[in-house]
mmCIF file of C-alpha atoms in Angstrom:
data_model
loop_
_atom_site.group_PDB
_atom_site.id
_atom_site.type_symbol
_atom_site.label_atom_id
_atom_site.label_comp_id
_atom_site.label_asym_id
_atom_site.label_seq_id
_atom_site.Cartn_x
_atom_site.Cartn_y
_atom_site.Cartn_z
ATOM 1 C CA MET H 1 0.026 0.010 0.443
ATOM 2 C CA SER H 2 1.188 3.509 -0.875
ATOM 3 C CA PRO H 3 0.574 6.552 1.173
ATOM 4 C CA ARG H 4 -2.363 8.143 0.717
ATOM 5 C CA SER H 5 -3.008 12.198 1.104
ATOM 6 C CA ASN H 6 -6.174 13.123 2.230
ATOM 7 C CA GLU H 7 -7.465 14.543 -1.145
ATOM 8 C CA ASN H 8 -6.447 10.749 -2.003
ATOM 9 C CA TRP H 9 -8.535 9.117 0.033
ATOM 10 C CA LEU H 10 -11.238 11.755 -0.592
ATOM 11 C CA TRP H 11 -11.410 11.697 -4.049
ATOM 12 C CA ALA H 12 -11.407 7.240 -4.556
ATOM 13 C CA LEU H 13 -13.751 6.920 -2.289
ATOM 14 C CA SER H 14 -15.931 8.862 -2.763
ATOM 15 C CA GLU H 15 -14.698 7.975 -7.089
ATOM 16 C CA GLN H 16 -17.658 6.768 -9.171
ATOM 17 C CA PRO H 17 -17.533 2.393 -8.807
ATOM 18 C CA GLY H 18 -14.266 0.925 -10.665
ATOM 19 C CA GLU H 19 -10.709 0.695 -9.855
ATOM 20 C CA ALA H 20 -9.958 3.542 -7.685
ATOM 21 C CA GLN H 21 -12.534 3.596 -5.847
ATOM 22 C CA ALA H 22 -12.097 0.071 -5.548
ATOM 23 C CA GLU H 23 -8.253 -0.111 -5.124
ATOM 24 C CA ALA H 24 -9.259 2.748 -1.771
ATOM 25 C CA LEU H 25 -11.451 0.320 0.418
ATOM 26 C CA GLN H 26 -9.032 -2.827 -0.509
ATOM 27 C CA ASP H 27 -7.143 -0.505 1.321
ATOM 28 C CA LEU H 28 -9.060 1.583 4.298
ATOM 29 C CA ARG H 29 -10.574 -2.443 4.828
ATOM 30 C CA GLU H 30 -6.517 -3.303 5.053
ATOM 31 C CA PHE H 31 -5.530 -0.256 7.911
ATOM 32 C CA LEU H 32 -9.029 -0.868 9.240
ATOM 33 C CA LEU H 33 -8.464 -3.984 9.819
ATOM 34 C CA ARG H 34 -4.834 -3.539 11.574
ATOM 35 C CA ALA H 35 -5.867 -1.491 13.439
ATOM 36 C CA VAL H 36 -8.131 -2.443 15.085
ATOM 37 C CA LEU H 37 -5.838 -6.405 16.118
ATOM 38 C CA VAL H 38 -3.801 -3.651 17.561
ATOM 39 C CA TYR H 39 -6.880 -2.533 19.890
ATOM 40 C CA LEU H 40 -7.481 -6.296 20.100
ATOM 41 C CA THR H 41 -3.827 -7.658 21.122
ATOM 42 C CA LEU H 42 -3.076 -3.796 24.430
ATOM 43 C CA HIS H 43 -7.091 -5.001 25.341
ATOM 44 C CA ARG H 44 -5.985 -8.804 25.513
ATOM 45 C CA SER H 45 -7.430 -9.486 29.221
ATOM 46 C CA ASP H 46 -11.206 -9.157 27.875
ATOM 47 C CA LEU H 47 -10.897 -11.936 25.165
ATOM 48 C CA ALA H 48 -9.977 -14.907 27.897
ATOM 49 C CA GLY H 49 -10.356 -18.075 26.341
ATOM 50 C CA TRP H 50 -10.658 -16.270 22.320
ATOM 51 C CA GLY H 51 -7.906 -18.239 19.850
ATOM 52 C CA ARG H 52 -6.907 -16.875 16.896
ATOM 53 C CA GLN H 53 -9.595 -17.363 14.988
ATOM 54 C CA ALA H 54 -12.449 -15.872 17.094
ATOM 55 C CA VAL H 55 -10.539 -12.965 16.828
ATOM 56 C CA HIS H 56 -9.767 -12.954 12.939
ATOM 57 C CA ASP H 57 -13.296 -12.983 13.063
ATOM 58 C CA LEU H 58 -14.447 -10.175 15.239
ATOM 59 C CA ALA H 59 -11.626 -7.947 13.328
ATOM 60 C CA GLU H 60 -12.936 -8.342 9.912
ATOM 61 C CA ASP H 61 -16.725 -7.908 10.952
ATOM 62 C CA LEU H 62 -14.943 -4.669 13.212
ATOM 63 C CA ALA H 63 -13.667 -3.778 9.571
ATOM 64 C CA GLN H 64 -16.027 -4.109 7.321
ATOM 65 C CA GLU H 65 -19.044 -2.428 9.419
ATOM 66 C CA THR H 66 -16.982 0.291 9.855
ATOM 67 C CA VAL H 67 -15.906 0.627 5.902
ATOM 68 C CA LEU H 68 -19.783 1.208 5.320
ATOM 69 C CA GLU H 69 -20.746 3.007 7.999
ATOM 70 C CA ILE H 70 -17.472 5.672 7.239
ATOM 71 C CA ARG H 71 -18.805 6.010 3.790
ATOM 72 C CA GLU H 72 -21.796 6.780 5.546
ATOM 73 C CA ASN H 73 -19.624 9.545 6.832
ATOM 74 C CA LEU H 74 -17.135 10.739 4.416
ATOM 75 C CA ALA H 75 -19.074 14.212 4.071
ATOM 76 C CA GLY H 76 -17.917 14.642 7.928
ATOM 77 C CA PHE H 77 -14.517 14.126 7.585
ATOM 78 C CA ARG H 78 -13.050 18.264 7.698
ATOM 79 C CA GLY H 79 -9.564 17.248 7.487
ATOM 80 C CA GLU H 80 -8.621 18.490 10.897
ATOM 81 C CA SER H 81 -6.356 15.054 11.405
ATOM 82 C CA LYS H 82 -5.332 12.582 8.511
ATOM 83 C CA PHE H 83 -7.456 10.908 7.203
ATOM 84 C CA THR H 84 -6.645 7.826 9.264
ATOM 85 C CA THR H 85 -6.482 8.636 12.268
ATOM 86 C CA TRP H 86 -10.305 9.446 11.924
ATOM 87 C CA ALA H 87 -11.409 6.876 10.330
ATOM 88 C CA TYR H 88 -9.236 4.291 13.485
ATOM 89 C CA ARG H 89 -11.875 6.242 15.584
ATOM 90 C CA PHE H 90 -14.999 4.211 13.792
ATOM 91 C CA ILE H 91 -13.535 1.282 14.838
ATOM 92 C CA ILE H 92 -11.858 2.153 17.464
ATOM 93 C CA ASN H 93 -15.456 2.871 19.165
ATOM 94 C CA ARG H 94 -17.168 -0.146 18.044
ATOM 95 C CA ALA H 95 -14.332 -2.482 18.656
ATOM 96 C CA ALA H 96 -14.170 -0.750 22.267
ATOM 97 C CA SER H 97 -18.228 -1.347 22.678
ATOM 98 C CA GLU H 98 -17.898 -4.432 21.892
ATOM 99 C CA LEU H 99 -15.300 -5.672 24.692
ATOM 100 C CA ARG H 100 -18.105 -3.867 26.886
ATOM 101 C CA ARG H 101 -20.316 -6.229 25.596
ATOM 102 C CA GLN H 102 -18.487 -9.323 26.489
ATOM 103 C CA ARG H 103 -17.753 -7.812 30.099
ATOM 104 C CA TYR H 104 -20.965 -7.360 31.362
ATOM 105 C CA ARG H 105 -24.688 -8.782 31.738
ATOM 106 C CA ASN H 106 -27.527 -7.631 31.707
ATOM 107 C CA LEU H 107 -27.409 -5.053 34.711
ATOM 108 C CA SER H 108 -30.202 -3.087 36.173
ATOM 109 C CA LEU H 109 -31.375 -0.629 37.364
ATOM 110 C CA ASP H 110 -32.980 -2.286 40.124
ATOM 111 C CA GLN H 111 -29.667 -3.712 40.534
ATOM 112 C CA LEU H 112 -28.283 -0.373 41.160
ATOM 113 C CA ARG H 113 -30.986 0.850 43.289
ATOM 114 C CA GLU H 114 -29.522 -2.280 45.179
ATOM 115 C CA GLU H 115 -26.327 -2.027 45.819
ATOM 116 C CA GLU H 116 -26.402 1.523 46.421
ATOM 117 C CA PRO H 117 -26.489 2.135 50.169
ATOM 118 C CA ALA H 118 -23.840 -0.319 49.870
ATOM 119 C CA ALA H 119 -21.383 0.979 47.174
ATOM 120 C CA PHE H 120 -22.111 5.047 48.715
ATOM 121 C CA GLN H 121 -21.673 2.833 52.520
ATOM 122 C CA ALA H 122 -17.916 1.911 50.898
ATOM 123 C CA ALA H 123 -16.823 5.091 49.172
ATOM 124 C CA LEU H 124 -18.188 7.555 51.915
ATOM 125 C CA SER H 125 -16.662 5.323 54.921
ATOM 126 C CA ASP H 126 -14.800 6.793 57.811
ATOM 127 C CA ARG H 127 -12.603 4.244 58.143
ATOM 128 C CA ASP H 128 -9.071 4.118 55.646
ATOM 129 C CA ALA H 129 -7.767 1.126 53.560
ATOM 130 C CA LEU H 130 -7.150 -0.720 56.492
ATOM 131 C CA GLY H 131 -9.871 -0.238 58.467
ATOM 132 C CA ARG H 132 -8.928 2.063 60.976
ATOM 133 C CA VAL H 133 -10.262 5.187 62.227
ATOM 134 C CA ASP H 134 -8.065 8.194 62.837
ATOM 135 C CA PRO H 135 -8.894 9.653 66.533
ATOM 136 C CA ASP H 136 -7.299 12.994 65.468
ATOM 137 C CA GLN H 137 -8.913 13.673 62.139
ATOM 138 C CA MET H 138 -12.213 11.038 62.775
ATOM 139 C CA VAL H 139 -14.666 13.841 63.807
ATOM 140 C CA GLU H 140 -14.037 15.931 60.347
ATOM 141 C CA ARG H 141 -13.555 13.458 58.397
ATOM 142 C CA ARG H 142 -16.410 12.367 59.482
ATOM 143 C CA TYR H 143 -17.889 15.415 59.064
ATOM 144 C CA TYR H 144 -17.414 15.332 55.334
ATOM 145 C CA LEU H 145 -18.759 11.953 54.442
ATOM 146 C CA ASN H 146 -22.037 12.602 56.058
ATOM 147 C CA LEU H 147 -22.556 15.272 54.553
ATOM 148 C CA LEU H 148 -22.281 14.589 50.937
ATOM 149 C CA ARG H 149 -24.032 12.166 51.948
ATOM 150 C CA GLU H 150 -27.366 13.528 52.685
ATOM 151 C CA ILE H 151 -26.050 15.299 49.807
ATOM 152 C CA VAL H 152 -26.651 12.871 47.267
ATOM 153 C CA GLU H 153 -29.306 12.165 48.590
ATOM 154 C CA THR H 154 -32.235 14.405 49.882
ATOM 155 C CA GLU H 155 -30.286 16.804 45.918
ATOM 156 C CA LEU H 156 -29.610 14.199 43.779
ATOM 157 C CA ASN H 157 -32.982 11.880 42.121
ATOM 158 C CA GLU H 158 -32.622 8.460 42.088
ATOM 159 C CA ARG H 159 -31.660 7.972 38.328
ATOM 160 C CA GLN H 160 -29.234 10.149 38.917
ATOM 161 C CA ARG H 161 -27.424 8.287 42.173
ATOM 162 C CA ALA H 162 -27.737 5.180 40.104
ATOM 163 C CA ALA H 163 -25.937 6.907 37.434
ATOM 164 C CA ILE H 164 -23.298 8.119 39.761
ATOM 165 C CA VAL H 165 -23.201 4.016 41.536
ATOM 166 C CA GLY H 166 -22.740 2.230 39.048
ATOM 167 C CA VAL H 167 -20.432 4.786 36.617
ATOM 168 C CA HIS H 168 -18.151 6.711 39.405
ATOM 169 C CA LEU H 169 -18.532 4.298 42.670
ATOM 170 C CA GLN H 170 -18.437 0.885 40.794
ATOM 171 C CA GLY H 171 -16.554 2.136 37.821
ATOM 172 C CA ARG H 172 -18.176 0.313 35.737
ATOM 173 C CA SER H 173 -18.622 1.142 31.921
ATOM 174 C CA MET H 174 -21.162 4.152 30.659
ATOM 175 C CA ASP H 175 -22.187 1.966 27.870
ATOM 176 C CA GLU H 176 -22.675 -0.534 30.348
ATOM 177 C CA VAL H 177 -25.217 1.646 33.360
ATOM 178 C CA ALA H 178 -27.076 3.667 29.683
ATOM 179 C CA ALA H 179 -28.101 0.671 29.009
ATOM 180 C CA ALA H 180 -29.521 -0.350 32.408
ATOM 181 C CA LEU H 181 -31.316 2.891 32.655
ATOM 182 C CA GLY H 182 -32.549 2.512 29.862
ATOM 183 C CA LEU H 183 -30.584 6.092 27.802
ATOM 184 C CA SER H 184 -27.997 6.202 24.963
ATOM 185 C CA ARG H 185 -24.512 6.896 26.795
ATOM 186 C CA ASN H 186 -24.686 10.323 25.523
ATOM 187 C CA ALA H 187 -28.078 11.011 27.149
ATOM 188 C CA LEU H 188 -25.907 9.357 30.586
ATOM 189 C CA TYR H 189 -23.328 11.635 30.121
ATOM 190 C CA LYS H 190 -26.056 14.623 30.843
ATOM 191 C CA LEU H 191 -27.260 12.709 33.671
ATOM 192 C CA LEU H 192 -23.943 12.574 35.305
ATOM 193 C CA HIS H 193 -23.270 16.041 34.520
ATOM 194 C CA ASP H 194 -26.799 17.280 35.385
ATOM 195 C CA ALA H 195 -25.761 15.386 38.991
ATOM 196 C CA ARG H 196 -22.278 16.542 39.309
ATOM 197 C CA LYS H 197 -23.441 20.262 38.920
ATOM 198 C CA ARG H 198 -26.366 20.201 41.415
ATOM 199 C CA LEU H 199 -23.603 18.673 43.908
ATOM 200 C CA LYS H 200 -20.705 21.359 42.897
ATOM 201 C CA ALA H 201 -23.725 23.986 43.496
ATOM 202 C CA ARG H 202 -24.261 22.386 46.918
ATOM 203 C CA LEU H 203 -21.239 22.218 48.665
ATOM 204 C CA ALA H 204 -20.134 26.082 46.993
ATOM 205 C CA ALA H 205 -23.408 26.839 48.859
ATOM 206 C CA ARG H 206 -21.652 25.740 52.223
ATOM 207 C CA HIS H 207 -18.587 27.486 51.730
ATOM 208 C CA LEU H 208 -17.313 24.062 51.463
ATOM 209 C CA SER H 209 -13.886 24.137 48.824
ATOM 210 C CA GLU H 210 -12.235 21.347 47.050
ATOM 211 C CA GLY H 211 -8.733 22.256 49.356
ATOM 212 C CA ASP H 212 -10.783 22.963 52.861
ATOM 213 C CA ILE H 213 -12.761 18.522 52.152
ATOM 214 C CA LEU H 214 -9.143 16.974 50.806
ATOM 215 C CA ALA H 215 -6.741 18.556 54.333
ATOM 216 C CA ALA H 216 -8.822 16.644 56.245
ATOM 217 C CA PHE H 217 -8.391 13.303 53.835
ATOM 218 C CA GLU H 218 -4.603 13.546 52.881
ATOM 219 C CA GLY H 219 -3.399 15.115 56.333
ATOM 220 C CA MET A 1 -9.520 2.363 49.415
ATOM 221 C CA ALA A 2 -12.199 3.563 50.642
ATOM 222 C CA HIS A 3 -11.104 7.497 50.959
ATOM 223 C CA GLU A 4 -9.652 6.921 47.276
ATOM 224 C CA LEU A 5 -13.522 6.343 45.852
ATOM 225 C CA PHE A 6 -14.385 9.609 48.260
ATOM 226 C CA ILE A 7 -11.396 11.667 47.061
ATOM 227 C CA LYS A 8 -12.027 10.583 43.628
ATOM 228 C CA LEU A 9 -16.396 10.869 43.446
ATOM 229 C CA LEU A 10 -15.411 15.115 45.296
ATOM 230 C CA ARG A 11 -12.557 15.593 42.592
ATOM 231 C CA LYS A 12 -14.827 14.760 39.485
ATOM 232 C CA ILE A 13 -17.597 17.347 41.000
ATOM 233 C CA TYR A 14 -14.903 19.944 41.606
ATOM 234 C CA ALA A 15 -13.632 19.696 37.626
ATOM 235 C CA THR A 16 -17.079 19.791 36.810
ATOM 236 C CA GLY A 17 -17.846 22.883 34.381
ATOM 237 C CA GLU A 18 -21.063 25.154 34.710
ATOM 238 C CA SER A 19 -21.592 23.035 29.954
ATOM 239 C CA GLU A 20 -18.828 20.376 28.788
ATOM 240 C CA LEU A 21 -19.251 17.915 25.854
ATOM 241 C CA ASP A 22 -21.074 15.098 25.372
ATOM 242 C CA CYS A 23 -19.553 12.586 24.202
ATOM 243 C CA GLU A 24 -20.520 12.704 20.079
ATOM 244 C CA ARG A 25 -18.555 15.704 19.827
ATOM 245 C CA VAL A 26 -15.687 14.577 22.062
ATOM 246 C CA ARG A 27 -15.338 11.232 19.775
ATOM 247 C CA ALA A 28 -15.306 13.218 16.262
ATOM 248 C CA SER A 29 -12.180 15.560 18.229
ATOM 249 C CA LEU A 30 -10.507 12.433 18.970
ATOM 250 C CA PRO A 31 -8.476 12.091 15.384
ATOM 251 C CA ALA A 32 -7.299 16.026 16.306
ATOM 252 C CA TYR A 33 -6.829 16.270 19.954
ATOM 253 C CA VAL A 34 -4.591 12.764 19.841
ATOM 254 C CA GLU A 35 -2.314 14.222 16.424
ATOM 255 C CA PHE A 36 -1.996 17.613 19.191
ATOM 256 C CA GLU A 37 -1.156 15.205 21.783
ATOM 257 C CA LEU A 38 1.166 12.823 19.812
ATOM 258 C CA ALA A 39 3.113 16.134 18.375
ATOM 259 C CA GLY A 40 4.373 17.582 22.062
ATOM 260 C CA ASN A 41 1.229 19.552 22.680
ATOM 261 C CA ASP A 42 -0.630 19.891 25.721
ATOM 262 C CA PRO A 43 -4.621 19.541 24.581
ATOM 263 C CA ALA A 44 -5.971 21.627 27.966
ATOM 264 C CA VAL A 45 -4.717 24.766 25.339
ATOM 265 C CA ARG A 46 -6.469 23.694 21.926
ATOM 266 C CA PHE A 47 -8.768 21.395 23.769
ATOM 267 C CA PRO A 48 -9.305 22.578 27.263
ATOM 268 C CA GLN A 49 -13.317 20.708 26.752
ATOM 269 C CA VAL A 50 -12.456 17.566 25.674
ATOM 270 C CA LYS A 51 -9.768 16.861 27.932
ATOM 271 C CA ALA A 52 -12.314 17.934 30.745
ATOM 272 C CA HIS A 53 -15.012 15.472 28.951
ATOM 273 C CA LEU A 54 -12.194 12.927 29.593
ATOM 274 C CA ALA A 55 -11.344 13.682 32.906
ATOM 275 C CA GLN A 56 -15.258 12.296 33.594
ATOM 276 C CA CYS A 57 -16.185 9.289 31.047
ATOM 277 C CA PRO A 58 -14.677 6.622 31.124
ATOM 278 C CA ASP A 59 -15.775 4.984 28.033
ATOM 279 C CA CYS A 60 -14.559 8.313 25.587
ATOM 280 C CA ALA A 61 -11.061 7.714 28.304
ATOM 281 C CA GLU A 62 -10.222 4.550 26.324
ATOM 282 C CA GLU A 63 -11.366 4.652 23.603
ATOM 283 C CA HIS A 64 -8.344 8.074 22.724
ATOM 284 C CA GLU A 65 -6.503 5.884 24.969
ATOM 285 C CA GLY A 66 -6.318 3.210 22.250
ATOM 286 C CA LEU A 67 -6.500 5.610 19.428
ATOM 287 C CA ARG A 68 -3.766 7.072 20.514
ATOM 288 C CA ALA A 69 -1.174 3.909 20.379
ATOM 289 C CA VAL A 70 -2.843 3.020 16.899
ATOM 290 C CA ALA A 71 -1.762 7.063 15.869
ATOM 291 C CA SER A 72 1.240 6.397 17.724
ATOM 292 C CA LEU A 73 1.721 3.711 16.447
ATOM 293 C CA GLU A 74 1.034 4.742 12.434
ATOM 294 C CA ALA A 75 2.986 7.924 12.640
ATOM 295 C CA LYS A 76 6.439 5.759 13.527
ATOM 296 C CA GLY A 77 5.517 3.153 10.504
ATOM 297 C CA ALA A 78 4.995 1.373 12.932
ATOM 298 C CA LEU A 79 1.548 -0.478 12.794
ATOM 299 C CA PRO A 80 1.797 -4.207 12.811
ATOM 300 C CA GLU A 81 0.767 -6.535 9.803
ATOM 301 C CA ALA A 82 -2.848 -8.419 10.679
ATOM 302 C CA GLU A 83 -0.363 -11.037 10.863
ATOM 303 C CA GLU A 84 1.487 -10.210 13.153
ATOM 304 C CA SER A 85 -0.451 -9.051 15.509
ATOM 305 C CA LEU A 86 -3.034 -12.667 15.222
ATOM 306 C CA LYS A 87 0.165 -14.499 15.963
ATOM 307 C CA ARG A 88 -0.009 -13.277 19.540
ATOM 308 C CA PHE A 89 -3.782 -15.062 20.077
ATOM 309 C CA GLU A 90 -1.422 -18.246 18.810
ATOM 310 C CA ALA A 91 -2.460 -20.013 22.490
ATOM 311 C CA GLU A 92 -0.254 -17.801 24.129
ATOM 312 C CA PRO A 93 -0.587 -16.923 28.202
ATOM 313 C CA VAL A 94 -2.256 -13.444 28.405
ATOM 314 C CA GLN A 95 0.226 -11.111 30.736
ATOM 315 C CA GLU A 96 -1.360 -7.917 30.852
ATOM 316 C CA SER A 97 2.536 -6.452 31.074
ATOM 317 C CA ALA A 98 2.626 -8.310 27.728
ATOM 318 C CA ASP A 99 1.295 -5.286 25.587
ATOM 319 C CA ILE A 100 2.249 -2.665 22.449
ATOM 320 C CA GLY A 101 1.757 -0.005 21.653
ATOM 321 C CA ALA A 102 1.404 1.336 24.800
ATOM 322 C CA VAL A 103 1.963 4.760 25.150
ATOM 323 C CA PRO A 104 2.678 6.532 28.570
ATOM 324 C CA ALA A 105 -0.171 9.230 30.057
ATOM 325 C CA PRO A 106 1.426 12.842 29.125
#
């Protein structure tokens, strides 16, 4: 494959069906395949038990689907990066979503609701990693922990709490929590953003800065 | 560990902006962001809102890392052939440390 300029990629892929377009499509498929295999190799731990053939088939499917997606979105390429870098983001998005689907299985809003008390209990505990309580800092820390717990409980609605628990406290993926809440990833981000803004405003209303609170925990 | 979670949550709360980019717009900006970053620039200068989003959104952050690894290899002319990558799935035990193309965080 000889290197192509952005203009050459656009020209060849937009051409009428023929030799130039077929060659460009073949090159694009090949680049996408190489890119996605790098990504899958970096995430081999998510593919434990997958043999070479299964990985090859997954990569081929992802490359094929992405070629179609790119052809539909060619008009969206504005030349702000190399064409190939632009193209790789589509296949990496698909591959990342696929691997996340492999990791999670049917999380539900009910499950997040049930896990909420324990998740907050763990995050807002007044004990350190070894289960110890430092008497010198205990009072101040407990005050801040209880304050945040109270603000979360009184200011956030059920879905906002579930989103905070799933994404920020349990470390689940956005895709997984979005699916549990019946939302798109974009809508979940907005839900979380609104929740964080609300928590930030309530802390500001009490004239508490980040530094004030962290000082009690990092001393 | 318990306090780490609390501190991480607290940092995310205080880092919250009045308006933030959504995932779709961040994904669209990632190619230019990654190339800017790989050229040795601080993305906070040109893409402050994208950088802020990546600190809040684990899925976009994961895709950013992946794109950066691939673009970095390509920039060095070292993007492996498909066959070369596939060989790594031939009866090789999974090792956390045996990665390729990992790019240290800036």
